[in-house]
Amino acid sequence: QQHHCETAGAQRKVRFHFDGSKVTHSQTPAELNMEDGDIIEVWT
């Protein structure tokens, strides 16, 4: 998440969501049951 904000130049607080739920900074793709091609949304 931090890497995305740094490379995108995001200076505001952003939230990451997957499958309708907020993603915490400590969650892994395995914990979220993510599969190839899944998308994490970034909300400002």
mmCIF file of C-alpha atoms in Angstrom, residues 18-41:
data_model
loop_
_atom_site.group_PDB
_atom_site.id
_atom_site.type_symbol
_atom_site.label_atom_id
_atom_site.label_comp_id
_atom_site.label_asym_id
_atom_site.label_seq_id
_atom_site.Cartn_x
_atom_site.Cartn_y
_atom_site.Cartn_z
ATOM 1 C CA PHE A 18 -11.104 -5.783 -1.925
ATOM 2 C CA ASP A 19 -14.380 -7.596 -2.532
ATOM 3 C CA GLY A 20 -16.310 -4.865 -0.721
ATOM 4 C CA SER A 21 -14.171 -4.853 2.440
ATOM 5 C CA LYS A 22 -11.406 -2.573 3.670
ATOM 6 C CA VAL A 23 -7.921 -4.082 3.413
ATOM 7 C CA THR A 24 -5.569 -3.495 6.334
ATOM 8 C CA HIS A 25 -1.850 -2.913 5.880
ATOM 9 C CA SER A 26 -1.056 -6.318 7.382
ATOM 10 C CA GLN A 27 -3.389 -8.488 5.275
ATOM 11 C CA THR A 28 -1.854 -10.741 2.648
ATOM 12 C CA PRO A 29 -3.373 -11.859 -0.665
ATOM 13 C CA ALA A 30 -3.698 -15.382 0.793
ATOM 14 C CA GLU A 31 -5.670 -14.069 3.772
ATOM 15 C CA LEU A 32 -8.009 -12.264 1.378
ATOM 16 C CA ASN A 33 -8.421 -15.398 -0.772
ATOM 17 C CA MET A 34 -7.254 -13.415 -3.796
ATOM 18 C CA GLU A 35 -6.769 -15.061 -7.169
ATOM 19 C CA ASP A 36 -4.795 -13.975 -10.239
ATOM 20 C CA GLY A 37 -6.550 -11.061 -11.912
ATOM 21 C CA ASP A 38 -8.362 -9.855 -8.772
ATOM 22 C CA ILE A 39 -8.432 -6.087 -8.278
ATOM 23 C CA ILE A 40 -7.862 -4.022 -5.147
ATOM 24 C CA GLU A 41 -9.695 -0.686 -5.306
#
